[in-house]
Short mmCIF file of C-alpha atoms in Angstrom, two decimals:
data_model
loop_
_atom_site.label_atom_id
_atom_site.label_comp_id
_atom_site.label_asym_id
_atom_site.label_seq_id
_atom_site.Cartn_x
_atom_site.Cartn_y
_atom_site.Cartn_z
CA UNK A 15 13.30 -77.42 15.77
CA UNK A 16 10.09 -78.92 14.38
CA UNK A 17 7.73 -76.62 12.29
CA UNK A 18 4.88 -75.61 15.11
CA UNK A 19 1.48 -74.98 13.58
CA UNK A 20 -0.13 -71.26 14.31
CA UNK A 21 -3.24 -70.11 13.95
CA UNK A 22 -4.46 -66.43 13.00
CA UNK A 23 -5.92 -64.25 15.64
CA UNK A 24 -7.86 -62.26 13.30
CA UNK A 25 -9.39 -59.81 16.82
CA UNK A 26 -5.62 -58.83 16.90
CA UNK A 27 -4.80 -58.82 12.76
CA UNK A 28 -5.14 -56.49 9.88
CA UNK A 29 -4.79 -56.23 6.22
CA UNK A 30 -4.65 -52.48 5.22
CA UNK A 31 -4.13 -51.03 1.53
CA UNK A 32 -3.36 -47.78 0.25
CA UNK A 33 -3.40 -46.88 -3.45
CA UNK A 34 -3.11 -42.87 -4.72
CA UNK A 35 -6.11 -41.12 -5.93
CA UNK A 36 -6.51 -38.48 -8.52
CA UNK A 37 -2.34 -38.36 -8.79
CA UNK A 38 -2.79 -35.93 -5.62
CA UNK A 39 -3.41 -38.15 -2.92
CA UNK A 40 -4.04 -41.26 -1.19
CA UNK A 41 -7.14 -43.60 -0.29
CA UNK A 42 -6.63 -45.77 2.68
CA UNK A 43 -9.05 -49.18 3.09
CA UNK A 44 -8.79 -52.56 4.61
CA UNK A 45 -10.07 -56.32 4.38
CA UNK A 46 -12.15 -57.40 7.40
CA UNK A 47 -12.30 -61.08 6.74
CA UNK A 48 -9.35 -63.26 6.30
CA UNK A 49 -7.19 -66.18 7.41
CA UNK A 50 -3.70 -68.14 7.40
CA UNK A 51 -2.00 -71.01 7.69
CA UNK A 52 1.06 -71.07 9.20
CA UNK A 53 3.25 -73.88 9.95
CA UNK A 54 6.95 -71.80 11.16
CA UNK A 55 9.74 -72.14 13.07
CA UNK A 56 9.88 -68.67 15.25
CA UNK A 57 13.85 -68.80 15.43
CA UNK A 58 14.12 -70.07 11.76
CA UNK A 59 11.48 -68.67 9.63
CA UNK A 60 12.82 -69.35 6.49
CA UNK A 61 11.41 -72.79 6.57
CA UNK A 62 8.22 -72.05 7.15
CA UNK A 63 5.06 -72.73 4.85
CA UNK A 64 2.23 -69.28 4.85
CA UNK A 65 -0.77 -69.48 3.03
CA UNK A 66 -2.86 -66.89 3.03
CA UNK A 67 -6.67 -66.12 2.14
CA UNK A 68 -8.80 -62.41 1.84
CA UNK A 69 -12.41 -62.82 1.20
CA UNK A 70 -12.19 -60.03 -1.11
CA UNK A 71 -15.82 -58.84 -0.82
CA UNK A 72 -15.25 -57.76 3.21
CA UNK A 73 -13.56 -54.44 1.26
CA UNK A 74 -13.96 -51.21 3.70
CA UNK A 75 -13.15 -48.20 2.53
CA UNK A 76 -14.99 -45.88 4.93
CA UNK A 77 -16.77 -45.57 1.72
CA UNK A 78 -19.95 -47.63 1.10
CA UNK A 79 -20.68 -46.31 -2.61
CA UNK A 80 -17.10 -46.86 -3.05
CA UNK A 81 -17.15 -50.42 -1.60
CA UNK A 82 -19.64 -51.54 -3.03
CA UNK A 83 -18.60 -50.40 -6.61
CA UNK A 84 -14.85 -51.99 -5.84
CA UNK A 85 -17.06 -55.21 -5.58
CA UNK A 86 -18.37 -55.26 -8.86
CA UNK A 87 -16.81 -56.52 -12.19
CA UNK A 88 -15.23 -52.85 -13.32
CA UNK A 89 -12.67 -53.98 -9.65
CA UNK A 90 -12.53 -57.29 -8.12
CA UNK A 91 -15.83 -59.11 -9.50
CA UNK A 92 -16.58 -60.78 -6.26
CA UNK A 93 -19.25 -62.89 -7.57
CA UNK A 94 -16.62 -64.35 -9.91
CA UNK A 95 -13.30 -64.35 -7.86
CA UNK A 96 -14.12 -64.32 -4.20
CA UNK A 97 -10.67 -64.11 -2.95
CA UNK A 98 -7.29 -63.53 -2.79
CA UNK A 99 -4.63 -65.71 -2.04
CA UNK A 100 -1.46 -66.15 -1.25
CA UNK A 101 1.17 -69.62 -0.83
CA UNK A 102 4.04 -68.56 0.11
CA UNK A 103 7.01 -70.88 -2.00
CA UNK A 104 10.87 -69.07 -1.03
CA UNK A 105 11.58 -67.50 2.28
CA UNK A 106 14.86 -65.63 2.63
CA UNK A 107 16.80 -64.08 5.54
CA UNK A 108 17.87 -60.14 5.19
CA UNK A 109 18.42 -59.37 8.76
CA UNK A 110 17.77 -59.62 12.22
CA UNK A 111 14.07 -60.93 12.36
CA UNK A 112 14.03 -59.24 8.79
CA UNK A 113 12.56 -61.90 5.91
CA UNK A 114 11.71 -61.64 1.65
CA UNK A 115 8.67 -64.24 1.60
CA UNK A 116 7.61 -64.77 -2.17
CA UNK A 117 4.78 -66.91 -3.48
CA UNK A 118 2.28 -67.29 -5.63
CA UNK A 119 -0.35 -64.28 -5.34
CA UNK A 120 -3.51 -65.17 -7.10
CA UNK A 121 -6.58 -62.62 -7.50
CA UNK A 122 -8.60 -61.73 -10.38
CA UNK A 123 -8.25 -65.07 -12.03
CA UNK A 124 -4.47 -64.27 -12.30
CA UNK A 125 -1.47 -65.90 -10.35
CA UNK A 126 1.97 -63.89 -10.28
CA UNK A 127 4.94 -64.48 -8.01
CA UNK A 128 5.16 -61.42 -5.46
CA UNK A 129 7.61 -60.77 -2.34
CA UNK A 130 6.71 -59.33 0.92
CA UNK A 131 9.50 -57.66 2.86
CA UNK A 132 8.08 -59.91 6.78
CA UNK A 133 9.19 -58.71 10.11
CA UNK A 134 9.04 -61.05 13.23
CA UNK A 135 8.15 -58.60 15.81
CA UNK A 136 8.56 -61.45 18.50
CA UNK A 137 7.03 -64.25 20.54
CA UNK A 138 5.31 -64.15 24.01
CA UNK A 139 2.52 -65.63 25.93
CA UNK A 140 -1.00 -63.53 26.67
CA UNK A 141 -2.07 -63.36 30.60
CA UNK A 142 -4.10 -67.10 29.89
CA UNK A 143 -0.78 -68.66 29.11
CA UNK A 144 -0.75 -68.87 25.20
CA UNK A 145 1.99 -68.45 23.44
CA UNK A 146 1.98 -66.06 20.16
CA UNK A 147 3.94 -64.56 17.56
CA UNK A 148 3.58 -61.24 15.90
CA UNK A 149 4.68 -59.96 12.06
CA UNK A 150 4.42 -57.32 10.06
CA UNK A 151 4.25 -57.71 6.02
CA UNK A 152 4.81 -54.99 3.75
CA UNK A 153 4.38 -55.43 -0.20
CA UNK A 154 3.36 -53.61 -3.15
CA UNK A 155 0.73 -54.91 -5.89
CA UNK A 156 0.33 -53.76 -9.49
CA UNK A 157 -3.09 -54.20 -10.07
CA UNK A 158 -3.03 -53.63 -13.81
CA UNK A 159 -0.90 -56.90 -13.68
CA UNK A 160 -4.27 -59.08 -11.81
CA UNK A 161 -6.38 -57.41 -14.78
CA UNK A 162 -8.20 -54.46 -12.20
CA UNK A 163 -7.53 -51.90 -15.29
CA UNK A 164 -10.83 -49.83 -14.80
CA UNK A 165 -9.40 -46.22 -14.73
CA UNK A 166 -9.96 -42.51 -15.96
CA UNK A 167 -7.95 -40.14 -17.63
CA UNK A 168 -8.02 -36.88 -16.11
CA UNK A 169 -8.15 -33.78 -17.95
CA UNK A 170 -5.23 -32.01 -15.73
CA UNK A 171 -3.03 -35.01 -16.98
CA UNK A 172 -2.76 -38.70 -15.48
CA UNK A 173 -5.37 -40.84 -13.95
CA UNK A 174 -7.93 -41.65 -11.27
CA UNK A 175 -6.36 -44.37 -9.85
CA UNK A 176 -2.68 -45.64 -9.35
CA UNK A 177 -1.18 -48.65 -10.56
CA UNK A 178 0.68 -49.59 -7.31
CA UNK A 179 -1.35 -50.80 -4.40
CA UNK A 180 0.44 -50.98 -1.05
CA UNK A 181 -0.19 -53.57 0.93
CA UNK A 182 0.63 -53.41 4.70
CA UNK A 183 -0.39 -56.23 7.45
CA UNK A 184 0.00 -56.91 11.13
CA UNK A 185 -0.61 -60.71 11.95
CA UNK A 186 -1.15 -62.30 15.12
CA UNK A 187 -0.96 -66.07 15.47
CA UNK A 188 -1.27 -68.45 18.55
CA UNK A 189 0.36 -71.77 18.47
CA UNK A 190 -1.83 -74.60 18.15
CA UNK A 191 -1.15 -77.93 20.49
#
């Protein structure tokens, strides 16, 4: 089957985060403003082509002082590098529905290859007759390795802020005639 072009339906979409704080817990944020391309093959992802943007500056934490500090150049440096990206290159099989997508992740001025463990969770058609797919992406980002080093030792031991940033999102996409 031909690759079918889809577009993001961002009112049904997220991209959630969740890095550990203080070495005790966990801080939980999203991005409100993003888009894809995807041109796929429902029954045969793996030769699809994903590319992926985050307008890094729509960071929410819940926390406006927080936010508004992650903007600035001790975090992202939105003024500088207003998003993230990500163009998907290899997409293998694991399982039923189950997919390792990797390409090129670039934020902070940096490109790295990363892999996202990608669920289809299926394909139907909403009560106006179009037809959409649904996936869920799971991944984990170093951020020490996109240059976001800001940090504090603590005087109980360890840091602030964790290295590993887990990224989780839930994508809807309707197929474009």
């Amino acid at each position: 089957m031909a690759l079918t072009k889809w577009a993001l339906d961002p009112t049904h979409s997220s991209v959630d985060f969740t890095i550990k704080h203080l070495m005790i817990s966990k801080v939980k944020g999203s991005f409100k403003s993003f888009d894809a391309s995807i041109e796929a093959d429902p029954q045969d992802l793996t030769t699809a082509n994903i590319t992926f943007s985050i307008d890094v500056a729509s960071i929410d934490t819940n926390n406006g002082d927080r936010d508004n500090h992650l903007r600035t150049g001790d975090f992202f440096d939105v003024e500088k590098f207003p998003k993230l990206t990500f163009v998907s290159k290899s997409i293998a099989k694991t399982g039923d529905g189950e997919y390792n997508v990797t390409g090129d992740v670039s934020l902070h001025g940096v490109t790295r290859l990363e892999t996202f463990a990608v669920t289809f969770e299926g394909q139907s058609k909403d009560p106006w007759g179009n037809e959409k797919v649904g996936f869920s992406a799971t991944g984990t980002l170093k951020r020490e390795d996109y240059g976001l080093t800001y940090n504090a030792a603590l005087e109980t031991g360890g840091f602030l802020l964790g290295n590993d940033v887990k990224v989780a999102l839930e994508i809807q996409a309707v197929k474009q005639a």
